[in-house]
Structures are given as structure tokens and as C-alpha cells.
CSV table of C-alpha atoms in Angstrom, one decimal:
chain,number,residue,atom,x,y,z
A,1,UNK,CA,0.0,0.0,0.0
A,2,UNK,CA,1.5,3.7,-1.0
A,3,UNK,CA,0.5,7.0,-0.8
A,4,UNK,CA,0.4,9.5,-3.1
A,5,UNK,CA,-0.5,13.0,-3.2
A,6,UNK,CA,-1.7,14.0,-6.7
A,7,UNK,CA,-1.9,17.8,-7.9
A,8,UNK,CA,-4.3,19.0,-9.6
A,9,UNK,CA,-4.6,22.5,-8.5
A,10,UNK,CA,-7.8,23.1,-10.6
A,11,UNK,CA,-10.7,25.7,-10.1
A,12,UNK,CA,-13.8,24.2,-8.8
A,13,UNK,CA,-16.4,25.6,-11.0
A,14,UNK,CA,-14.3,25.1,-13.8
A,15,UNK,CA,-17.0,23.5,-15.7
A,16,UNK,CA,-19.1,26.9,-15.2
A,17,UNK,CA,-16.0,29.2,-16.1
A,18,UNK,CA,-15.7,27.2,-18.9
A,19,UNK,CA,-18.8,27.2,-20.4
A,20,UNK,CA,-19.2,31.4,-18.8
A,21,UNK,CA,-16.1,32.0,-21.5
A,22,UNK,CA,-18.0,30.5,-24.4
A,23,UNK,CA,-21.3,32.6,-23.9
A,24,UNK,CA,-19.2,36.0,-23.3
A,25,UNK,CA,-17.5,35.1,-26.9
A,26,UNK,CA,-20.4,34.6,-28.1
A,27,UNK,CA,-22.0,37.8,-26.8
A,28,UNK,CA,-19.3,39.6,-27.8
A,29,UNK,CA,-19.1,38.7,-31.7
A,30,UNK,CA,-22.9,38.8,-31.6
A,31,UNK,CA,-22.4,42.5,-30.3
A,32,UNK,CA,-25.1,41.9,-27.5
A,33,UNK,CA,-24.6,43.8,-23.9
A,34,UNK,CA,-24.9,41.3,-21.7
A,35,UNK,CA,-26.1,42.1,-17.9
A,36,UNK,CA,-26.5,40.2,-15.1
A,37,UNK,CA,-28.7,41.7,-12.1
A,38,UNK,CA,-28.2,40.2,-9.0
A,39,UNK,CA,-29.8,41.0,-5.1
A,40,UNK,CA,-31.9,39.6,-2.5
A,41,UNK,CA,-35.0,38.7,-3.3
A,42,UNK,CA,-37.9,41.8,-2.9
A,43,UNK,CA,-35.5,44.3,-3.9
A,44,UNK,CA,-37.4,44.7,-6.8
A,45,UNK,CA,-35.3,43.5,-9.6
A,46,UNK,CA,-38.1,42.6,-11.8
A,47,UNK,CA,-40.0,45.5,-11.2
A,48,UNK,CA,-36.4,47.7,-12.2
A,49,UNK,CA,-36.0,45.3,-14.8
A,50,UNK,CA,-38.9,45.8,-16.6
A,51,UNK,CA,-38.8,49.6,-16.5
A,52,UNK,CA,-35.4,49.2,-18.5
A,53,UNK,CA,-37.1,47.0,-21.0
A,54,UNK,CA,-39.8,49.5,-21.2
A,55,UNK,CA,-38.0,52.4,-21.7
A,56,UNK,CA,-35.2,51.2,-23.8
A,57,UNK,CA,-37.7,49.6,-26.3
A,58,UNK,CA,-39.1,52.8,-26.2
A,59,UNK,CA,-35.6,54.5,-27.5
A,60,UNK,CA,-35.9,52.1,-30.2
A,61,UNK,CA,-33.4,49.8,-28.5
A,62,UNK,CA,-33.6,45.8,-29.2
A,63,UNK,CA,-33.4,44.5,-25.4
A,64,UNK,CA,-34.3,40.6,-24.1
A,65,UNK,CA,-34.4,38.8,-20.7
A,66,UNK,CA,-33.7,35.9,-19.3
A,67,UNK,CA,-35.1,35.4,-15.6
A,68,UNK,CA,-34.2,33.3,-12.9
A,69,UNK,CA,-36.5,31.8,-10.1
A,70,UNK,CA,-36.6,28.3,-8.8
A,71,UNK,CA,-40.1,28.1,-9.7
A,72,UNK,CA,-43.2,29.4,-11.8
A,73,UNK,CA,-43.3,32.0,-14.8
A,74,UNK,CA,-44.7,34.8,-12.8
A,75,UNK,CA,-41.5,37.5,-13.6
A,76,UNK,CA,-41.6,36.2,-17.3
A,77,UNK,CA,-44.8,36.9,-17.9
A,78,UNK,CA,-44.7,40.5,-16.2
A,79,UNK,CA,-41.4,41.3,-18.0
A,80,UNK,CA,-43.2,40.1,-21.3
A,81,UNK,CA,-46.2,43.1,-21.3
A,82,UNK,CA,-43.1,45.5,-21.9
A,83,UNK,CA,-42.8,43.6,-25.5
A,84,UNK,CA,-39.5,42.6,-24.9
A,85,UNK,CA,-38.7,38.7,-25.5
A,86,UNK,CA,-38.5,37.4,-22.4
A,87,UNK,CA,-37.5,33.5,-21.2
A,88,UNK,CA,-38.1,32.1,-17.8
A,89,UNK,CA,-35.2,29.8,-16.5
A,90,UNK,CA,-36.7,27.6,-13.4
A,91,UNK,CA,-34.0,26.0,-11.1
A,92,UNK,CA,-36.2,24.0,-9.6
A,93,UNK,CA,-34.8,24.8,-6.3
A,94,UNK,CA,-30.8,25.5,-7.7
A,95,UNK,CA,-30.0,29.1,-5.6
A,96,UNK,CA,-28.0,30.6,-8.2
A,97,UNK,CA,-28.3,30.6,-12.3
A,98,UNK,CA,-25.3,28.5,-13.8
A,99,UNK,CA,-23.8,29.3,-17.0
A,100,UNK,CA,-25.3,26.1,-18.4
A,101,UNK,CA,-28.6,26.9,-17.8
A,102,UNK,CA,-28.5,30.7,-19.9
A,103,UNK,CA,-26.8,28.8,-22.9
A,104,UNK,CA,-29.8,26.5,-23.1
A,105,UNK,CA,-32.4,29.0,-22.5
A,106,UNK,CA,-30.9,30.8,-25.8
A,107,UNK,CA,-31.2,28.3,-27.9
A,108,UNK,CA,-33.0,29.8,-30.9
A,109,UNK,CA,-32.6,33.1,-29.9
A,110,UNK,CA,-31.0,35.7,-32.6
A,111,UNK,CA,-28.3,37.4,-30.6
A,112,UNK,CA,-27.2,39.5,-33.3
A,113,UNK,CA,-30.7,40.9,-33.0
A,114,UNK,CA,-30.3,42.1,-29.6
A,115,UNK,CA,-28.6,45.3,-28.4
A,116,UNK,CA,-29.0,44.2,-24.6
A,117,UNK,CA,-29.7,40.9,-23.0
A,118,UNK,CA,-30.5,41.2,-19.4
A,119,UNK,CA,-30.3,38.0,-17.0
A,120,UNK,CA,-32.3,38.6,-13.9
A,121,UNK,CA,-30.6,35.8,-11.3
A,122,UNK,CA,-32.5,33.7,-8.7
A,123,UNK,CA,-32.9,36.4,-5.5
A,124,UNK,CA,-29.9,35.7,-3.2
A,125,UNK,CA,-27.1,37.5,-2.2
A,126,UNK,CA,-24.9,34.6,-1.4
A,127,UNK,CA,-24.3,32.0,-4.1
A,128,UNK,CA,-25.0,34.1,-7.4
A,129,UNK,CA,-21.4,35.7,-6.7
A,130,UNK,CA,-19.4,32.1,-7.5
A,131,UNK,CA,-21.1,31.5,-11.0
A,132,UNK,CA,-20.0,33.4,-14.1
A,133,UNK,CA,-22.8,33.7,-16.6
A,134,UNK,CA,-20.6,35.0,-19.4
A,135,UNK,CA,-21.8,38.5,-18.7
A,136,UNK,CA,-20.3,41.6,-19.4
A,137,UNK,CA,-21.2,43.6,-16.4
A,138,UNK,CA,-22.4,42.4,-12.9
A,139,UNK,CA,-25.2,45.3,-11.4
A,140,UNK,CA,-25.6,44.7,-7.1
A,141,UNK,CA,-29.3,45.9,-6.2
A,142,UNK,CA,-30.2,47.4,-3.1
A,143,UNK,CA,-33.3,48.8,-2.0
A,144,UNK,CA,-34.4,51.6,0.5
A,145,UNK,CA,-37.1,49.0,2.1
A,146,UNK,CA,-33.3,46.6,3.5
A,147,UNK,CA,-30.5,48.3,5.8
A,148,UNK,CA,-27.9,50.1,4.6
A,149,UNK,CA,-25.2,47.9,6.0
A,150,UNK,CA,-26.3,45.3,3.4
A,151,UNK,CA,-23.3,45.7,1.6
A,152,UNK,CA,-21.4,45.3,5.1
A,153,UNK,CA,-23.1,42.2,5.3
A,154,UNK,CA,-22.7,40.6,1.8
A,155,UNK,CA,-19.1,41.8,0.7
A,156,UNK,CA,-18.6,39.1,-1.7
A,157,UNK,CA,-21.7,40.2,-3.9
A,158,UNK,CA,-21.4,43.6,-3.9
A,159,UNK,CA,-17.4,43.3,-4.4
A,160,UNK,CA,-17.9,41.9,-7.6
A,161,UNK,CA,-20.9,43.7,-9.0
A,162,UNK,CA,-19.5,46.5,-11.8
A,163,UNK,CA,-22.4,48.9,-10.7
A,164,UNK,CA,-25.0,49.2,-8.2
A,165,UNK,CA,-27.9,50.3,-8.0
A,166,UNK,CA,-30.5,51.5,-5.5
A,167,UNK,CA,-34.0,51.3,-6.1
A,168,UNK,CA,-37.4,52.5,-4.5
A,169,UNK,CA,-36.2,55.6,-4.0
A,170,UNK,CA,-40.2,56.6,-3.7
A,171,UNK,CA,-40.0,54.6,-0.5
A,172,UNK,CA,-37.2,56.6,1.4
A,173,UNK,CA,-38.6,59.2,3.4
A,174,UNK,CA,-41.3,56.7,4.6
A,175,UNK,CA,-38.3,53.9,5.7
A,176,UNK,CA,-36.2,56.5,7.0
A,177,UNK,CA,-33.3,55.3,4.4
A,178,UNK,CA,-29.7,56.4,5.3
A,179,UNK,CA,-29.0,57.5,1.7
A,180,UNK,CA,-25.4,58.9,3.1
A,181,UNK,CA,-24.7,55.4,4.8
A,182,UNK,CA,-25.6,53.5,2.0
A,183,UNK,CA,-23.4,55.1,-0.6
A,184,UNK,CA,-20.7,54.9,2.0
A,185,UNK,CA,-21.3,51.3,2.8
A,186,UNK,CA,-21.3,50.5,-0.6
A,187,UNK,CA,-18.0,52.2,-1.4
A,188,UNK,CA,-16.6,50.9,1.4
A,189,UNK,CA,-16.7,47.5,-0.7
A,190,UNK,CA,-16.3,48.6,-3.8
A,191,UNK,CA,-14.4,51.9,-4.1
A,192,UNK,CA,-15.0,53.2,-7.1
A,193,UNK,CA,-18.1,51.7,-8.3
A,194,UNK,CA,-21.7,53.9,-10.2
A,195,UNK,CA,-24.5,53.6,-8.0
A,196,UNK,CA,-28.0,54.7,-9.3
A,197,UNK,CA,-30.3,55.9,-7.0
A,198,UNK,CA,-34.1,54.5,-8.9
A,199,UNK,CA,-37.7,54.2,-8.9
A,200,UNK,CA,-39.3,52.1,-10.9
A,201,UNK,CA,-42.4,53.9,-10.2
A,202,UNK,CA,-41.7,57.1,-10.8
A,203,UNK,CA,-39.3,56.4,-13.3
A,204,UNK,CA,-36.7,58.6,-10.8
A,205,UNK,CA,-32.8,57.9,-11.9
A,206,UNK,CA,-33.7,56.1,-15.0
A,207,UNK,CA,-32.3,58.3,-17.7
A,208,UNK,CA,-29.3,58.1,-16.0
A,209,UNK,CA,-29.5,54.2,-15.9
A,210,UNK,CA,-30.1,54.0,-19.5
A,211,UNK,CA,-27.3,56.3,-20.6
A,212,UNK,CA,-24.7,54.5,-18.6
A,213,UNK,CA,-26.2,51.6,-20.6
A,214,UNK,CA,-25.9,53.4,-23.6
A,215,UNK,CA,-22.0,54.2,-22.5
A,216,UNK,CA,-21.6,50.6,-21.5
A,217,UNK,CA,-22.8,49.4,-25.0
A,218,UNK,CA,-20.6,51.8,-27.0
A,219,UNK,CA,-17.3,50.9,-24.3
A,220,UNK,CA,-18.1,46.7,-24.9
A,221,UNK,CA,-18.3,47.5,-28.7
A,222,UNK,CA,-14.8,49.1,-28.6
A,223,UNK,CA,-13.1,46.2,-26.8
B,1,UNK,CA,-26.3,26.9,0.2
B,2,UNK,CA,-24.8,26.3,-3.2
B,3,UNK,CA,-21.8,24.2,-1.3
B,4,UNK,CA,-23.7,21.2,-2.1
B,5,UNK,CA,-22.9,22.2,-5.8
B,6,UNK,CA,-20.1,22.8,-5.4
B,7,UNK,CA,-18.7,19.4,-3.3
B,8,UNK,CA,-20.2,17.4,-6.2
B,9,UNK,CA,-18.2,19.2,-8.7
B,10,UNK,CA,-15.1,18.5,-6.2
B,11,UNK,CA,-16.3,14.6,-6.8
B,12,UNK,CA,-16.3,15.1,-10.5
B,13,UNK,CA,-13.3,16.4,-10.8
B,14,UNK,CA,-11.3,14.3,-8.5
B,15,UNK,CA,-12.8,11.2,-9.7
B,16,UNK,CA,-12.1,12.2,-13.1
B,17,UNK,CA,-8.3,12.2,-12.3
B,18,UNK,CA,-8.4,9.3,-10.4
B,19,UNK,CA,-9.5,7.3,-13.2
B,20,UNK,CA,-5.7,6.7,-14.1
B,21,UNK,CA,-5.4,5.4,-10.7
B,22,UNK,CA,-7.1,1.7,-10.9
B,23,UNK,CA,-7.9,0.7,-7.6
B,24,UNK,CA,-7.0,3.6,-5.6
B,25,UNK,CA,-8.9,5.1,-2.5
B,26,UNK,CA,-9.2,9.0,-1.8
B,27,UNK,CA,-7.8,9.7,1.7
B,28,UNK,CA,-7.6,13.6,1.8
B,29,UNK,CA,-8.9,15.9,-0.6
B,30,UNK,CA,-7.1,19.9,0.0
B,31,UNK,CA,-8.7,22.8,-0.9
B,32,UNK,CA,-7.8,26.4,-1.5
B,33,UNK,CA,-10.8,28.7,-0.9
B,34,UNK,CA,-10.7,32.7,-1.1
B,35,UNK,CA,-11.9,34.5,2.0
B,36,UNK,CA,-14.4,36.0,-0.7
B,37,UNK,CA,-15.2,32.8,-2.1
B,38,UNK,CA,-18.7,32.5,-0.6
B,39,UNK,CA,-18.8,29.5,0.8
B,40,UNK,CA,-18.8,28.1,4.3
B,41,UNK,CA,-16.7,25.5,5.1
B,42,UNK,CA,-19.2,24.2,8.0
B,43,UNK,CA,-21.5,23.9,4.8
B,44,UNK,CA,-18.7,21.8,2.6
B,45,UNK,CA,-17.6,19.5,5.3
B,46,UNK,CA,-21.1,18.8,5.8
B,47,UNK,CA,-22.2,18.3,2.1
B,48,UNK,CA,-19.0,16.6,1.1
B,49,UNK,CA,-20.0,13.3,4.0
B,50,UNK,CA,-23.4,13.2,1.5
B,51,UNK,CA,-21.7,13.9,-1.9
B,52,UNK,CA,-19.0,11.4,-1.5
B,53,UNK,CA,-21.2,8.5,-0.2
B,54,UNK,CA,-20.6,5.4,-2.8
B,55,UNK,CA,-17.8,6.8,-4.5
B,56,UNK,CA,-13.9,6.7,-4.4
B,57,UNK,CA,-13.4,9.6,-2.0
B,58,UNK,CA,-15.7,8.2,0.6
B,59,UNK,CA,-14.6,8.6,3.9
B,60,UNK,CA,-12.0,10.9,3.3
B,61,UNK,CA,-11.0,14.2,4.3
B,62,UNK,CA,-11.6,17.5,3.0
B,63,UNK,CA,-9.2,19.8,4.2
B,64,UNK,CA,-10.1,23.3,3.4
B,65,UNK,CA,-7.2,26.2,3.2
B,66,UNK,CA,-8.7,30.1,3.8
B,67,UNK,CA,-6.7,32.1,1.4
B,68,UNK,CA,-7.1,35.8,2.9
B,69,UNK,CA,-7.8,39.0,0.4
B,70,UNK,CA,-4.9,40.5,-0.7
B,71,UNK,CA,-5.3,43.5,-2.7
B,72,UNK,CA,-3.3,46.0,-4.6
B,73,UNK,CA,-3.3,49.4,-3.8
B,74,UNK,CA,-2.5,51.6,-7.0
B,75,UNK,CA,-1.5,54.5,-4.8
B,76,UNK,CA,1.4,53.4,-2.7
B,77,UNK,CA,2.4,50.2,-4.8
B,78,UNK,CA,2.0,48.0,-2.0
B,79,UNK,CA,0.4,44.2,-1.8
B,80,UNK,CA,-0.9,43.6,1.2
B,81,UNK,CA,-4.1,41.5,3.5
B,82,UNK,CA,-7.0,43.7,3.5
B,83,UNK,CA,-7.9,44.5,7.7
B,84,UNK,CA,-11.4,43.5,7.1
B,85,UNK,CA,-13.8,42.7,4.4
B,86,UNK,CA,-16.0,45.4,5.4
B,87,UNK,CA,-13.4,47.8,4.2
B,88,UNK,CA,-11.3,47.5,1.2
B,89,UNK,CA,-8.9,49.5,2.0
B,90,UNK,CA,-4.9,49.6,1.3
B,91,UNK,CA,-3.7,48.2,4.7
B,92,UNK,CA,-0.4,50.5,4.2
B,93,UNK,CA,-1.7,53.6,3.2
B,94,UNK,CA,-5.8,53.3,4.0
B,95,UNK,CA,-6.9,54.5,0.6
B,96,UNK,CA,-9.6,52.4,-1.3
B,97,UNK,CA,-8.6,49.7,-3.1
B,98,UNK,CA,-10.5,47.8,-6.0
B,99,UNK,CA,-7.8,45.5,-7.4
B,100,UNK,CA,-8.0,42.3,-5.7
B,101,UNK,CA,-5.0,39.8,-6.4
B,102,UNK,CA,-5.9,36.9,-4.0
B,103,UNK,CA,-9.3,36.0,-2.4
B,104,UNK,CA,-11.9,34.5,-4.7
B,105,UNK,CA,-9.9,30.9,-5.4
B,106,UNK,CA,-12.1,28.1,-5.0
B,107,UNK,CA,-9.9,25.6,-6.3
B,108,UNK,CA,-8.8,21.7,-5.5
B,109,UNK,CA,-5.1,21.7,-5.2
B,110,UNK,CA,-4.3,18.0,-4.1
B,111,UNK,CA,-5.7,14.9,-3.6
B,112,UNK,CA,-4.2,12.1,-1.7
B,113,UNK,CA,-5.0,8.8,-2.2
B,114,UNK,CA,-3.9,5.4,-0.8
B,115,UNK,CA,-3.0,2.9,-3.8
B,116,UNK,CA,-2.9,-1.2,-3.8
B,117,UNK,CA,-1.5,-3.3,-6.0
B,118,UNK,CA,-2.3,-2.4,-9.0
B,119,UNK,CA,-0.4,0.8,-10.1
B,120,UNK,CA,-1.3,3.7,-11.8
B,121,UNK,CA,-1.7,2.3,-15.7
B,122,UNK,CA,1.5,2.7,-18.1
B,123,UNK,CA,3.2,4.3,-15.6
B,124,UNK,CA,6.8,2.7,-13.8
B,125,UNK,CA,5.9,2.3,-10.4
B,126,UNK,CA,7.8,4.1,-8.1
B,127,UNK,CA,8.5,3.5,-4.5
């Protein structure tokens, strides 16, 4: 009997990164924005998500989703009365979306077509953060309705989101939000990073949301 | 809760490169996980007992390395271990810092495994 030690020194989710590398190649030569929105769940995600899809259809833009729950077609269906094409990805109780479960909920999609393809992931601020979906910006949502230390709580989430984004902005006054701590707390994690302060509602902070799209688009194309 | 996930990909990819092993048995299995990895080790030692029931790495250990964040700072030059990760912040100089260089691994670096008779196939064995 012998031991042995055998290297291997491989990445875990190597399957996932894998797979994450084909889809941002193919996003890329397909010239297709690719976003991932990640949060807890309630933070209003869909709600944010379909005002996008609203009012960049509106602007003439081409713009799809994909959305993640581990269970029913609720969000797609909402998400499809903006007119956008929208796909519902159920994990059946999975907490996180995995790279191979976007590439088979594209199959037969024209991605050439698209301008922006927005993936709406399960509501967790935990596991989402391990799994690259081939995207080509990660957006972090908070809303004024959960405490400003949220990013204090969740580092690894909002450390590797590209943008942030606060939304319910209607609701501050009325939950006593901490605007102040929560740009501090999210800065604290990840200097540097846009936040947008939104409503969904009232439509507050969305130009500026869509422009930075509009920037993000034009910046992706260039690379 | 993902860990679960994430043990059975450990099985998959160990018992991929066992395959070239005939006969061996998985004693210890050695992990290197970023302090920003999110996971919980708790989580994987208890998922990996499930995950690894009826397989080769059955009753072995999982022995899980916490690699801490270590981030650049781009306005002193220095590398250093972040104080906390509720501030990312250049431990030298305090200034934010965004460029992370060590902290989300979530790797397997090793596996050890006990072998019997049978060696590892076209290979000289060695003692």
C-alpha cells in the first residue's frame, strides 16, 4: 500500500467558467450587452428590470431577458407586457443561475438581433457571486425597504458587481433610508463603483441608468 | 447553500483524475478557498459526507485552506491582506482599493490517495 499526493490545482467551478467564457464570446461577436442583475429577493429586480425594457424599447433599442426563479413563470410573464422577449429559466430549487442553464435558454434566440440581454438571477445574495454567466457587467441591487449595512453584510456580492444600483427611491422618506450610509457602505466594498439611485415607479434615476447603458454598449463595442 | 454544488463538482473532478489510478482510495482531498469565495466551510464538510457517499473519495477528508484577500493598492504600490472585508482599503496607506489579487480561489489543489496493487496504468511504479 503507498501513498500519493496527486496535484491538480484546478478551479472548482471550472465546468461553469468554462462554459461562462464560451457565452461571453459569443456575446461579444454577436455584439449583445450582456447584464447580469443580482440582489436579495424583494428588492425589486423585476420591477427595475422591466422599466429598463420599457424604456429602452421605447428608445428604439432591441433588449431581451432571461429570468431566474426556482419556480413558476410569474416574472416572465410580467417582463413580457413590456414587449420585450423574455424566457423564464426555473432551477427547480438551484440558488444561483449557472452558466449552463443561460446557454440552453438561448437556444433559438438571434443574438445579433439584440442590443442588450439582461439576465435577472435567482434572489440571493450569497451563491450568485461564485457563478460566471458570461456576462459583461455584474449590477448589485439594493433597496431603501433593506439596511444600509447590506453591503457590510454581503461583501462578496457587492465586491464583484461592476455597478449598483438603489431602487425604490419613492419609498425613502417613509423607511427613514440612510441615503449617506448607504453610498458609504457601498463604497466601502467597492471603491469606485456607479451607483444609481431609482424608482421604478416614478421612473426617478432612470435616464441616467439608460445612458450609462448606452456608455456601457458603445465601451463593450470598442473592446 | 450552493456548497452542495459545489462538493459534487469536487467529486467530479477528482474522480475524473483518479480514473488513471485503478484501484486507488481518496484519503484527503485539499482545498484552496478565497476569503471572498462565498462559501462556508461548516457547509462543505457537511455536504462533502453526503456527496461522497458510494464513491472513491468516501470517507475521506476534505481539508479546506482560507486564502485571505490580498489587494493591490494603486496609490502606494504595495500588496498587502486587507484588515477586514468590510473595508477594502490599502492596509499601508488606507486608501480604497478595487484591485483584488488573492481572495476568490475556490480551487482543489491535491488529492491524496492510498493505492494497492495495482499501479497507476503505463506508468513505472515508483516506491
Amino acid at each position: 500500500m503507498t501513498t500519493r499526493i496527486v496535484e491538480l490545482r484546478q478551479g472548482i467551478l471550472k465546468k461553469n467558467d468554462e462554459l461562462a467564457r464560451g457565452l461571453r464570446q459569443r456575446f461579444t461577436s454577436a455584439g449583445v450587452l450582456v447584464l447580469n442583475l443580482v440582489s436579495s429577493p424583494g428588492t425589486g429586480k423585476t420591477a427595475f428590470l422591466e422599466r429598463t425594457l420599457r424604456d429602452l424599447l421605447a428608445r428604439g433599442s432591441r433588449a431581451a431577458a432571461l429570468v431566474g426563479d426556482l419556480e413558476t413563470d410569474n416574472d416572465a410573464r410580467r417582463l413580457a407586457a413590456s414587449g420585450a422577449p423574455v424566457r423564464q429559466i426555473n432551477t427547480h430549487g438551484i440558488c444561483h443561475l449557472e452558466a449552463e442553464m443561460v446557454a440552453k435558454h438561448l437556444e433559438g434566440w438571434d443574438l445579433a438581433g439584440l442590443d442588450y440581454l439582461f439576465i435577472e438571477n435567482v434572489g440571493n445574495l450569497v451563491c450568485p457571486s461564485s457563478y460566471d454567466l458570461g456576462e459583461a457587467v455584474r449590477v448589485a441591487l439594493l433597496s431603501v425597504t433593506e439596511g444600509e449595512d447590506k453591503p457590510l453584510k454581503y461583501p462578496t456580492l457587492f465586491n464583484s458587481a461592476d455597478a449598483a444600483v438603489i431602487t425604490k427611491i419613492d419609498l425613502a422618506g417613509p423607511c427613514e433610508f440612510d441615503r449617506e450610509a448607504a453610498l458609504k457602505n457601498i463604497r466601502a466594498i467597492r471603491p469606485g463603483i456607479r451607483v444609481f439611485e431609482t424608482s421604478a415607479k416614478t421612473g426617478a434615476g432612470m435616464a441616467e441608468w439608460l445612458e450609462y447603458l448606452k456608455e456601457l454598449r458603445v465601451r463593450h463595442a470598442g473592446s | 447553500m450552493h456548497e452542495l454544488s459545489i462538493v459534487s463538482s469536487i467529486v467530479d473532478s477528482v474522480t475524473e483524475s483518479l480514473a488513471v489510478y485503478h484501484g486507488a482510495r481518496v484519503t484527503e482531498v485539499r482545498l484552496r478557498v478565497g476569503a471572498l469565495a462565498a462559501v462556508v466551510e461548516d457547509s462543505l464538510q457537511f455536504c462533502y459526507g453526503i456527496a461522497t457517499e458510494g464513491t472513491s473519495l468516501e470517507g475521506s477528508k476534505l481539508v479546506v485552506q482560507i486564502l485571505p484577500v490580498i489587494v493591490h493598492c494603486a496609490a502606494c504600490g504595495a500588496d498587502g491582506e486587507i484588515e477586514s472585508l468590510q473595508s477594502f482599503s490599502c492596509p499601508h496607506c488606507g486608501e480604497p482599493v478595487s484591485d483584488l489579487r488573492q481572495g476568490r480561489e475556490l480551487e482543489v489543489e491535491s488529492f491524496e490517495i492510498e493505492e494497492g496493487e495495482i499501479e497507476k496504468a503505463g506508468e513505472a511504479v515508483t516506491p
